[in-house]
CSV table of C-alpha atoms in Angstrom, one decimal:
chain,number,residue,atom,x,y,z
O,1,MET,CA,117.0,240.4,2.7
O,2,LYS,CA,114.3,240.0,5.3
O,3,GLU,CA,110.6,240.4,4.4
O,4,ILE,CA,108.8,243.0,6.4
O,5,LYS,CA,105.2,241.9,7.3
O,6,ILE,CA,102.5,244.3,5.9
O,7,LEU,CA,99.9,244.6,8.6
O,8,SER,CA,96.9,243.7,6.4
O,9,GLU,CA,95.2,244.6,3.1
O,10,ASN,CA,93.0,246.8,5.3
O,11,LEU,CA,95.5,248.6,7.5
O,12,LEU,CA,97.5,250.5,4.9
O,13,TYR,CA,99.2,253.8,4.9
O,14,GLY,CA,100.5,256.5,2.6
O,15,ILE,CA,99.9,260.0,1.4
O,16,ALA,CA,96.7,261.5,0.1
O,17,ASP,CA,96.8,261.4,-3.7
O,18,ASN,CA,94.3,262.9,-6.2
O,19,SER,CA,95.0,260.3,-8.9
O,20,SER,CA,92.8,257.3,-9.3
O,21,PRO,CA,93.5,254.4,-11.7
O,22,SER,CA,89.8,253.4,-11.5
O,23,GLY,CA,88.9,256.7,-13.1
O,24,ARG,CA,87.0,258.0,-10.1
O,25,PRO,CA,87.3,261.6,-9.0
O,26,GLY,CA,90.1,262.5,-6.7
O,27,GLY,CA,89.4,263.1,-3.0
O,28,ALA,CA,87.1,260.1,-2.4
O,29,ALA,CA,87.7,257.9,0.6
O,30,GLY,CA,87.0,254.4,1.9
O,31,LEU,CA,85.1,252.8,4.8
O,32,TYR,CA,86.5,249.6,6.4
O,33,ILE,CA,84.1,247.7,8.7
O,34,HIS,CA,85.8,245.1,10.9
O,35,ILE,CA,83.6,242.1,11.9
O,36,PRO,CA,85.5,240.4,14.7
O,37,PHE,CA,83.9,237.0,14.8
O,38,CYS,CA,84.9,233.5,13.4
O,39,LYS,CA,83.4,230.0,13.8
O,40,GLN,CA,86.9,228.7,14.7
O,41,ALA,CA,90.5,229.9,14.8
O,42,CYS,CA,92.7,229.2,11.9
O,43,HIS,CA,96.1,228.1,13.1
O,44,TYR,CA,98.1,230.8,11.3
O,45,CYS,CA,95.8,233.8,12.1
O,46,ASP,CA,96.9,236.6,14.4
O,47,PHE,CA,94.1,239.1,13.5
O,48,HIS,CA,91.6,240.2,16.1
O,49,PHE,CA,88.4,238.0,16.4
O,50,SER,CA,86.3,236.0,18.8
O,51,THR,CA,84.8,232.6,18.3
O,52,SER,CA,81.9,233.4,20.7
O,53,LEU,CA,79.0,235.0,18.8
O,54,LYS,CA,77.0,235.9,21.8
O,55,LYS,CA,77.7,239.6,21.5
O,56,LYS,CA,77.4,239.8,17.7
O,57,GLY,CA,74.1,241.7,17.7
O,58,LYS,CA,75.3,244.2,20.4
O,59,LEU,CA,78.6,244.7,18.6
O,60,VAL,CA,76.8,245.5,15.3
O,61,GLU,CA,74.8,248.1,17.2
O,62,MET,CA,78.0,249.7,18.5
O,63,LEU,CA,79.5,249.6,15.0
O,64,CYS,CA,76.6,251.7,13.9
O,65,ARG,CA,77.0,254.0,16.8
O,66,GLU,CA,80.7,254.5,15.9
O,67,LEU,CA,79.7,255.2,12.3
O,68,VAL,CA,77.5,258.0,13.5
O,69,LEU,CA,80.0,259.5,15.9
O,70,ARG,CA,82.7,259.6,13.3
O,71,LYS,CA,80.6,260.7,10.3
O,72,ASN,CA,82.4,264.1,10.0
O,73,GLU,CA,85.9,262.8,10.6
O,74,LEU,CA,86.8,262.2,6.9
O,75,ASN,CA,87.7,265.4,5.0
O,76,SER,CA,86.4,263.9,1.8
O,77,PRO,CA,83.4,264.6,-0.5
O,78,GLU,CA,82.3,261.0,-0.7
O,79,ILE,CA,82.9,257.3,0.0
O,80,GLN,CA,83.9,255.3,-3.0
O,81,THR,CA,84.7,251.9,-1.4
O,82,ILE,CA,83.2,250.0,1.5
O,83,TYR,CA,85.0,246.9,2.7
O,84,PHE,CA,83.7,244.3,5.2
O,85,GLY,CA,86.7,242.5,6.6
O,86,GLY,CA,87.4,240.4,9.7
O,87,GLY,CA,87.1,238.0,11.2
O,88,THR,CA,84.4,236.5,9.1
O,89,PRO,CA,81.9,239.1,7.7
O,90,SER,CA,79.8,236.3,6.1
O,91,LEU,CA,78.6,235.4,9.6
O,92,LEU,CA,76.4,238.6,9.4
O,93,GLU,CA,72.7,238.0,9.2
O,94,ALA,CA,70.5,240.0,6.7
O,95,ASP,CA,69.1,242.3,9.4
O,96,GLU,CA,72.6,243.0,10.8
O,97,LEU,CA,73.9,243.9,7.3
O,98,GLN,CA,70.8,246.0,6.6
O,99,GLN,CA,71.3,247.9,9.9
O,100,ILE,CA,74.9,248.7,9.0
O,101,PHE,CA,74.0,249.9,5.5
O,102,GLU,CA,71.1,252.0,6.6
O,103,THR,CA,73.5,253.7,9.1
O,104,ILE,CA,76.1,254.3,6.4
O,105,TYR,CA,73.8,255.7,3.8
O,106,ALA,CA,72.1,257.9,6.4
O,107,ASN,CA,75.3,259.5,7.5
O,108,TYR,CA,77.8,259.4,4.6
O,109,LYS,CA,77.7,260.6,1.0
O,110,ILE,CA,78.3,257.5,-1.1
O,111,ALA,CA,79.7,257.6,-4.6
O,112,GLU,CA,77.7,256.5,-7.6
O,113,ASN,CA,78.3,252.7,-8.2
O,114,PRO,CA,80.6,252.2,-5.2
O,115,GLU,CA,82.7,249.1,-4.8
O,116,ILE,CA,81.3,247.2,-1.8
O,117,THR,CA,83.2,244.1,-0.8
O,118,LEU,CA,82.4,241.4,1.7
O,119,GLU,CA,84.9,238.8,2.8
O,120,ALA,CA,83.3,235.4,3.0
O,121,ASN,CA,84.3,231.9,4.0
O,122,PRO,CA,83.2,229.1,1.6
O,123,ASP,CA,81.2,227.2,4.3
O,124,ASP,CA,79.0,230.2,4.7
O,125,LEU,CA,78.1,230.7,1.0
O,126,THR,CA,75.0,228.6,0.8
O,127,GLN,CA,72.5,229.5,-1.9
O,128,GLU,CA,70.3,231.2,0.7
O,129,LYS,CA,73.2,233.3,2.0
O,130,LEU,CA,74.2,234.3,-1.6
O,131,LYS,CA,70.7,235.3,-2.4
O,132,MET,CA,70.7,237.5,0.7
O,133,LEU,CA,74.0,239.1,-0.1
O,134,LYS,CA,72.9,239.7,-3.7
O,135,ALA,CA,69.8,241.5,-2.5
O,136,SER,CA,72.0,243.8,-0.3
O,137,GLU,CA,74.3,246.5,-1.5
O,138,ILE,CA,77.2,244.1,-1.7
O,139,ASN,CA,78.6,243.9,-5.2
O,140,ARG,CA,82.0,242.1,-4.7
O,141,LEU,CA,82.9,239.0,-2.8
O,142,SER,CA,86.3,238.0,-1.5
O,143,ILE,CA,86.3,234.3,-0.7
O,144,GLY,CA,88.8,232.9,1.7
O,145,VAL,CA,89.5,229.6,-0.1
O,146,GLN,CA,93.3,229.3,0.8
O,147,SER,CA,93.6,225.9,-0.8
O,148,PHE,CA,91.5,223.4,-2.7
O,149,PHE,CA,93.2,220.4,-1.0
O,150,GLU,CA,92.0,218.8,2.2
O,151,ASP,CA,95.4,218.3,3.7
O,152,ASP,CA,96.2,222.0,3.5
O,153,LEU,CA,92.9,223.0,4.9
O,154,LYS,CA,93.2,220.6,7.9
O,155,LEU,CA,96.7,221.8,8.6
O,156,MET,CA,95.5,225.4,8.7
O,157,ASN,CA,92.3,224.5,10.7
O,158,ARG,CA,90.0,226.1,8.1
O,159,ALA,CA,86.3,225.7,8.8
O,160,HIS,CA,85.5,224.5,5.2
O,161,ASN,CA,86.6,221.5,3.2
O,162,SER,CA,87.8,221.2,-0.4
O,163,GLU,CA,84.3,220.3,-1.7
O,164,GLU,CA,82.9,223.4,-0.1
O,165,ALA,CA,85.7,225.5,-1.6
O,166,LEU,CA,84.7,224.5,-5.1
O,167,LYS,CA,81.0,224.6,-4.6
O,168,SER,CA,81.0,228.1,-3.0
O,169,ILE,CA,82.8,229.6,-6.0
O,170,LYS,CA,80.5,227.9,-8.6
O,171,LEU,CA,77.4,229.1,-6.6
O,172,ALA,CA,78.8,232.6,-6.1
O,173,LYS,CA,79.3,233.0,-9.9
O,174,SER,CA,75.5,232.6,-10.3
O,175,TYR,CA,75.0,235.8,-8.2
O,176,PHE,CA,78.2,237.9,-8.5
O,177,ASP,CA,80.5,238.8,-11.4
O,178,ASN,CA,83.2,240.5,-9.3
O,179,ILE,CA,84.7,237.7,-7.2
O,180,SER,CA,88.2,237.5,-5.7
O,181,ILE,CA,89.6,234.4,-3.9
O,182,ASP,CA,92.5,234.1,-1.4
O,183,LEU,CA,95.1,231.4,-1.8
O,184,ILE,CA,98.0,230.6,0.5
O,185,TYR,CA,101.3,229.2,-0.7
O,186,GLY,CA,104.4,228.0,1.2
O,187,ILE,CA,102.3,225.6,3.3
O,188,PRO,CA,104.5,222.9,4.9
O,189,GLY,CA,104.2,219.7,2.8
O,190,MET,CA,102.8,221.5,-0.2
O,191,SER,CA,104.6,220.4,-3.4
O,192,ALA,CA,105.1,222.6,-6.4
O,193,GLU,CA,102.7,220.3,-8.3
O,194,ARG,CA,99.9,220.8,-5.7
O,195,TRP,CA,100.4,224.5,-5.7
O,196,GLN,CA,100.3,224.6,-9.5
O,197,ARG,CA,97.1,222.6,-9.4
O,198,ASN,CA,95.6,225.1,-6.9
O,199,ILE,CA,96.2,227.9,-9.5
O,200,GLU,CA,94.9,225.8,-12.4
O,201,ILE,CA,91.6,225.1,-10.5
O,202,SER,CA,91.2,228.8,-9.9
O,203,LEU,CA,91.7,229.5,-13.6
O,204,GLU,CA,89.2,226.7,-14.5
O,205,LEU,CA,86.6,228.3,-12.2
O,206,GLY,CA,87.0,231.6,-14.1
O,207,VAL,CA,87.8,233.8,-11.1
O,208,PRO,CA,88.8,237.3,-12.2
O,209,HIS,CA,90.8,238.3,-9.2
O,210,ILE,CA,93.2,236.3,-7.0
O,211,SER,CA,95.0,237.5,-3.8
O,212,SER,CA,97.8,235.1,-2.8
O,213,TYR,CA,100.0,235.2,0.3
O,214,ALA,CA,102.9,233.2,1.7
O,215,LEU,CA,102.1,231.4,4.9
O,216,THR,CA,103.8,233.2,7.7
O,217,VAL,CA,104.4,232.0,11.2
O,218,GLU,CA,103.1,234.8,13.5
O,219,PRO,CA,104.0,234.9,17.2
O,220,ASN,CA,101.6,233.3,19.7
O,221,THR,CA,99.6,231.5,17.1
O,222,ALA,CA,98.8,227.8,17.1
O,223,LEU,CA,100.9,227.3,14.0
O,224,GLN,CA,104.0,228.6,15.9
O,225,LYS,CA,103.4,226.3,18.8
O,226,PHE,CA,102.9,223.2,16.5
O,227,ILE,CA,106.1,224.0,14.7
O,228,GLU,CA,108.0,224.4,17.9
O,229,LYS,CA,106.7,221.1,19.1
O,230,GLY,CA,107.6,219.4,15.8
O,231,LYS,CA,104.0,218.5,15.0
O,232,ILE,CA,104.2,220.6,11.8
O,233,LYS,CA,107.3,221.2,9.6
O,234,GLN,CA,108.9,224.6,9.6
O,235,VAL,CA,107.9,226.9,6.7
O,236,ASP,CA,110.4,226.7,3.9
O,237,ASP,CA,111.3,230.1,2.5
O,238,GLU,CA,112.9,228.7,-0.6
O,239,ALA,CA,109.8,226.6,-1.4
O,240,ALA,CA,107.6,229.7,-0.8
O,241,LYS,CA,109.8,231.7,-3.2
O,242,PHE,CA,109.4,228.9,-5.9
O,243,HIS,CA,105.7,228.9,-5.3
O,244,PHE,CA,105.6,232.6,-5.8
O,245,GLU,CA,107.5,232.3,-9.1
O,246,ILE,CA,105.0,229.7,-10.3
O,247,LEU,CA,102.1,232.0,-9.3
O,248,VAL,CA,103.4,235.0,-11.2
O,249,GLU,CA,104.3,233.0,-14.3
O,250,THR,CA,101.0,231.1,-14.5
O,251,LEU,CA,98.7,234.0,-13.8
O,252,THR,CA,100.4,236.6,-16.0
O,253,GLY,CA,100.5,234.0,-18.7
O,254,ASN,CA,96.7,233.7,-18.4
O,255,GLY,CA,95.6,237.3,-18.8
O,256,PHE,CA,96.1,238.5,-15.2
O,257,GLU,CA,98.0,241.6,-14.3
O,258,HIS,CA,100.3,241.5,-11.4
O,259,TYR,CA,99.3,244.9,-10.1
O,260,GLU,CA,100.5,244.5,-6.5
O,261,PHE,CA,102.8,242.0,-4.9
O,262,SER,CA,100.0,239.7,-3.6
O,263,ASN,CA,97.3,240.7,-6.0
O,264,PHE,CA,96.4,239.6,-9.6
O,265,GLY,CA,93.5,240.9,-11.6
O,266,LYS,CA,91.9,240.6,-15.0
O,267,PRO,CA,91.4,244.0,-16.7
O,268,GLY,CA,88.5,245.8,-15.0
O,269,TYR,CA,88.7,243.6,-11.9
O,270,PHE,CA,91.4,245.3,-9.8
O,271,SER,CA,90.3,245.9,-6.2
O,272,GLU,CA,89.4,249.6,-6.0
O,273,ASN,CA,89.5,249.3,-2.2
O,274,ASN,CA,93.1,247.9,-2.1
O,275,THR,CA,94.3,250.2,-4.8
O,276,ALA,CA,93.0,253.2,-2.9
O,277,TYR,CA,95.1,252.2,0.1
O,278,TRP,CA,98.2,251.8,-1.9
O,279,LEU,CA,97.7,255.2,-3.4
O,280,GLY,CA,97.3,256.8,0.0
O,281,LYS,CA,93.6,257.6,0.0
O,282,PRO,CA,92.1,258.3,3.4
O,283,TYR,CA,89.9,255.7,5.0
O,284,LEU,CA,87.9,255.2,8.1
O,285,GLY,CA,88.1,252.0,10.1
O,286,ILE,CA,85.1,251.0,12.1
O,287,GLY,CA,85.0,248.2,14.7
O,288,PRO,CA,87.5,246.6,17.2
O,289,ALA,CA,91.1,246.6,15.9
O,290,ALA,CA,90.2,248.7,12.9
O,291,HIS,CA,92.7,251.2,11.6
O,292,SER,CA,92.0,254.7,10.1
O,293,TYR,CA,94.1,257.1,8.0
O,294,ASP,CA,93.5,260.7,7.2
O,295,GLY,CA,96.7,261.7,5.4
O,296,ASN,CA,98.5,262.9,8.5
O,297,SER,CA,97.7,260.5,11.3
O,298,ARG,CA,96.8,256.9,11.8
O,299,LYS,CA,94.3,255.7,14.4
O,300,TRP,CA,93.5,252.2,15.7
O,301,ASN,CA,90.6,251.0,17.8
O,302,ILE,CA,91.1,248.8,20.8
O,303,SER,CA,91.4,245.0,20.0
O,304,ASN,CA,88.9,243.9,22.6
O,305,ASN,CA,85.2,243.3,21.9
O,306,PRO,CA,83.8,243.8,25.4
O,307,LEU,CA,85.8,247.0,26.0
O,308,TYR,CA,84.9,248.3,22.6
O,309,ILE,CA,81.2,247.8,23.4
O,310,LYS,CA,81.5,249.4,26.8
O,311,ALA,CA,83.2,252.5,25.5
O,312,LEU,CA,80.7,253.0,22.6
O,313,GLU,CA,77.8,252.7,25.0
O,314,LYS,CA,79.2,255.9,26.6
O,315,ASP,CA,79.7,257.4,23.1
O,316,LYS,CA,83.5,257.2,23.5
O,317,ILE,CA,85.8,256.0,20.7
O,318,PRO,CA,88.3,253.5,22.3
O,319,GLN,CA,91.3,254.3,20.1
O,320,GLU,CA,94.9,255.5,19.9
O,321,THR,CA,96.4,258.0,17.5
O,322,GLU,CA,99.8,258.3,15.9
O,323,THR,CA,100.8,261.5,14.1
O,324,LEU,CA,103.0,260.6,11.1
O,325,SER,CA,106.3,262.5,10.5
O,326,LEU,CA,107.4,263.4,7.0
O,327,SER,CA,109.9,260.6,7.2
O,328,ASP,CA,107.1,258.1,8.2
O,329,LYS,CA,105.0,259.2,5.2
O,330,TYR,CA,108.0,258.9,2.9
O,331,ASN,CA,108.9,255.4,4.1
O,332,GLU,CA,105.3,254.2,3.8
O,333,TYR,CA,105.0,255.8,0.3
O,334,VAL,CA,108.1,253.9,-0.8
O,335,MET,CA,107.0,250.6,0.7
O,336,THR,CA,103.5,250.7,-0.7
O,337,ARG,CA,104.4,252.0,-4.2
O,338,LEU,CA,107.3,249.5,-4.7
O,339,ARG,CA,104.8,246.7,-4.0
O,340,THR,CA,102.6,247.9,-6.9
O,341,LYS,CA,102.6,248.4,-10.6
O,342,PHE,CA,102.7,252.1,-10.0
O,343,GLY,CA,106.2,252.3,-8.7
O,344,VAL,CA,108.1,255.2,-7.1
O,345,GLU,CA,108.0,258.3,-9.2
O,346,LEU,CA,110.8,260.8,-8.5
O,347,ALA,CA,108.8,263.8,-9.4
O,348,GLU,CA,106.2,262.7,-6.9
O,349,VAL,CA,108.8,262.2,-4.2
O,350,SER,CA,110.1,265.7,-4.9
O,351,SER,CA,106.7,267.3,-4.8
O,352,LYS,CA,105.5,265.5,-1.7
O,353,PHE,CA,108.6,265.3,0.4
O,354,GLY,CA,111.2,267.6,-1.0
O,355,GLU,CA,114.6,267.5,-2.9
O,356,ASP,CA,116.4,266.0,0.1
O,357,TYR,CA,114.2,262.9,0.1
O,358,LYS,CA,114.5,262.6,-3.7
O,359,ALA,CA,118.3,262.7,-3.5
O,360,HIS,CA,118.2,260.2,-0.6
O,361,PHE,CA,116.2,257.8,-2.7
O,362,VAL,CA,118.3,258.1,-5.8
O,363,GLU,CA,121.5,257.5,-3.9
O,364,LEU,CA,120.3,254.4,-2.0
O,365,ALA,CA,118.7,253.0,-5.1
O,366,LYS,CA,122.1,252.8,-6.9
O,367,PRO,CA,123.4,249.5,-5.3
O,368,LEU,CA,119.9,248.0,-5.7
O,369,GLN,CA,120.0,248.8,-9.4
O,370,LYS,CA,123.5,247.3,-9.8
O,371,GLY,CA,122.2,244.2,-8.1
O,372,ASN,CA,119.3,244.0,-10.6
O,373,LEU,CA,116.7,244.3,-7.8
O,374,LEU,CA,115.5,247.8,-8.9
O,375,GLN,CA,115.1,249.4,-12.3
O,376,GLU,CA,114.3,252.9,-13.4
O,377,LYS,CA,112.5,254.2,-16.5
O,378,ASN,CA,111.4,257.7,-17.2
O,379,GLY,CA,111.9,258.7,-13.6
O,380,ILE,CA,109.8,255.8,-12.2
O,381,TYR,CA,111.4,253.0,-10.2
O,382,HIS,CA,110.0,249.4,-10.1
O,383,ILE,CA,111.1,246.2,-8.4
O,384,THR,CA,112.6,243.8,-11.0
O,385,SER,CA,111.4,240.2,-11.4
O,386,LYS,CA,114.5,239.1,-9.5
O,387,GLY,CA,113.6,241.3,-6.6
O,388,LYS,CA,109.8,240.7,-6.5
O,389,PHE,CA,109.9,238.3,-3.6
O,390,LEU,CA,112.1,240.7,-1.6
O,391,SER,CA,110.0,243.8,-2.2
O,392,ASP,CA,109.5,244.8,1.4
O,393,GLY,CA,113.1,244.3,2.3
O,394,ILE,CA,114.2,246.3,-0.7
O,395,ALA,CA,111.9,249.1,0.4
O,396,ALA,CA,113.4,249.0,3.9
O,397,ASP,CA,116.8,249.6,2.3
O,398,LEU,CA,115.5,252.9,0.9
O,399,PHE,CA,113.9,254.2,4.1
O,400,PHE,CA,114.8,257.5,5.5
O,401,LEU,CA,115.9,256.9,9.1
O,402,GLU,CA,115.9,259.9,11.4
């Protein structure tokens, strides 16, 4: 069963839902700020960014203008999560970060004690940078470690080395309690022993949240070209599956809850931002390539920094819009929920989509249950341990195709 690529942690979908596992009031929304700059290009990355920082100040100015222009777009009483993604948001200077926050707080109602996350690369997290971030509104860091081993980092063309990966986390813990790290498995040449050691190092460092992804070969990336030329070995799906099994067993055996396919958290440290996406909360995406969702439609900004700046200088939002059909909403509900601990609830399917969709789901679920890929308890369907690595493909088998 073929895995279907999820666009990004920050580009998710779904239906508006008034429940909140974090205990926050229903109806709250999220802000996603895309910072499209990096020091250098990772070989596997196909997200939108530029390695030229010349227009960074101007782009931050236009981010703020977009925030003002779209301040009434969300039909929500308040913002409960703010997420700086990229790109590399840790490239922002103190004055740039302050400019963005001043604009947000002047134009949006922010919940009490919001979760505010900034993605950071280890090589940026000096003591000076961490002091600056601590003095800002940021209260959660997501550190893009990917691996603690030099060979892996060189293969991926990461800007940091293994020593910086370790040092950044140790330093960050002096300033932040809520820290997540990213790890990548299935890297060509990565043994099971090396992957196990990556996880063990993370545990020794006392990180309370880990997001972990299989290395994928995206079209038109340097990684694809190197594999085609034989400079790098092809990604081994069976090795990646074994790495995933090691990941789940090790982390769940050490007090982490596997609350979404790629995410593991200690109690009290689940990502509120990501959980809101998976539960279909509305969110506003600001910046080039950023996506937004309001419950009925999805919008995405142009993936071009100069054109984005040019449009915003004229007070125009350079974006496209897709209105979701009922089937689109159902399919995305199924995909996101099956990736999470929450599962697909038949009563919810019935209330949101109608009895025909409920009957459709139940009928298509039967062979997956017989194959021990899907299980049902009290009207809630979850992926089994056997089916975990195929979760997106299983979801696709349950889609409603018009």
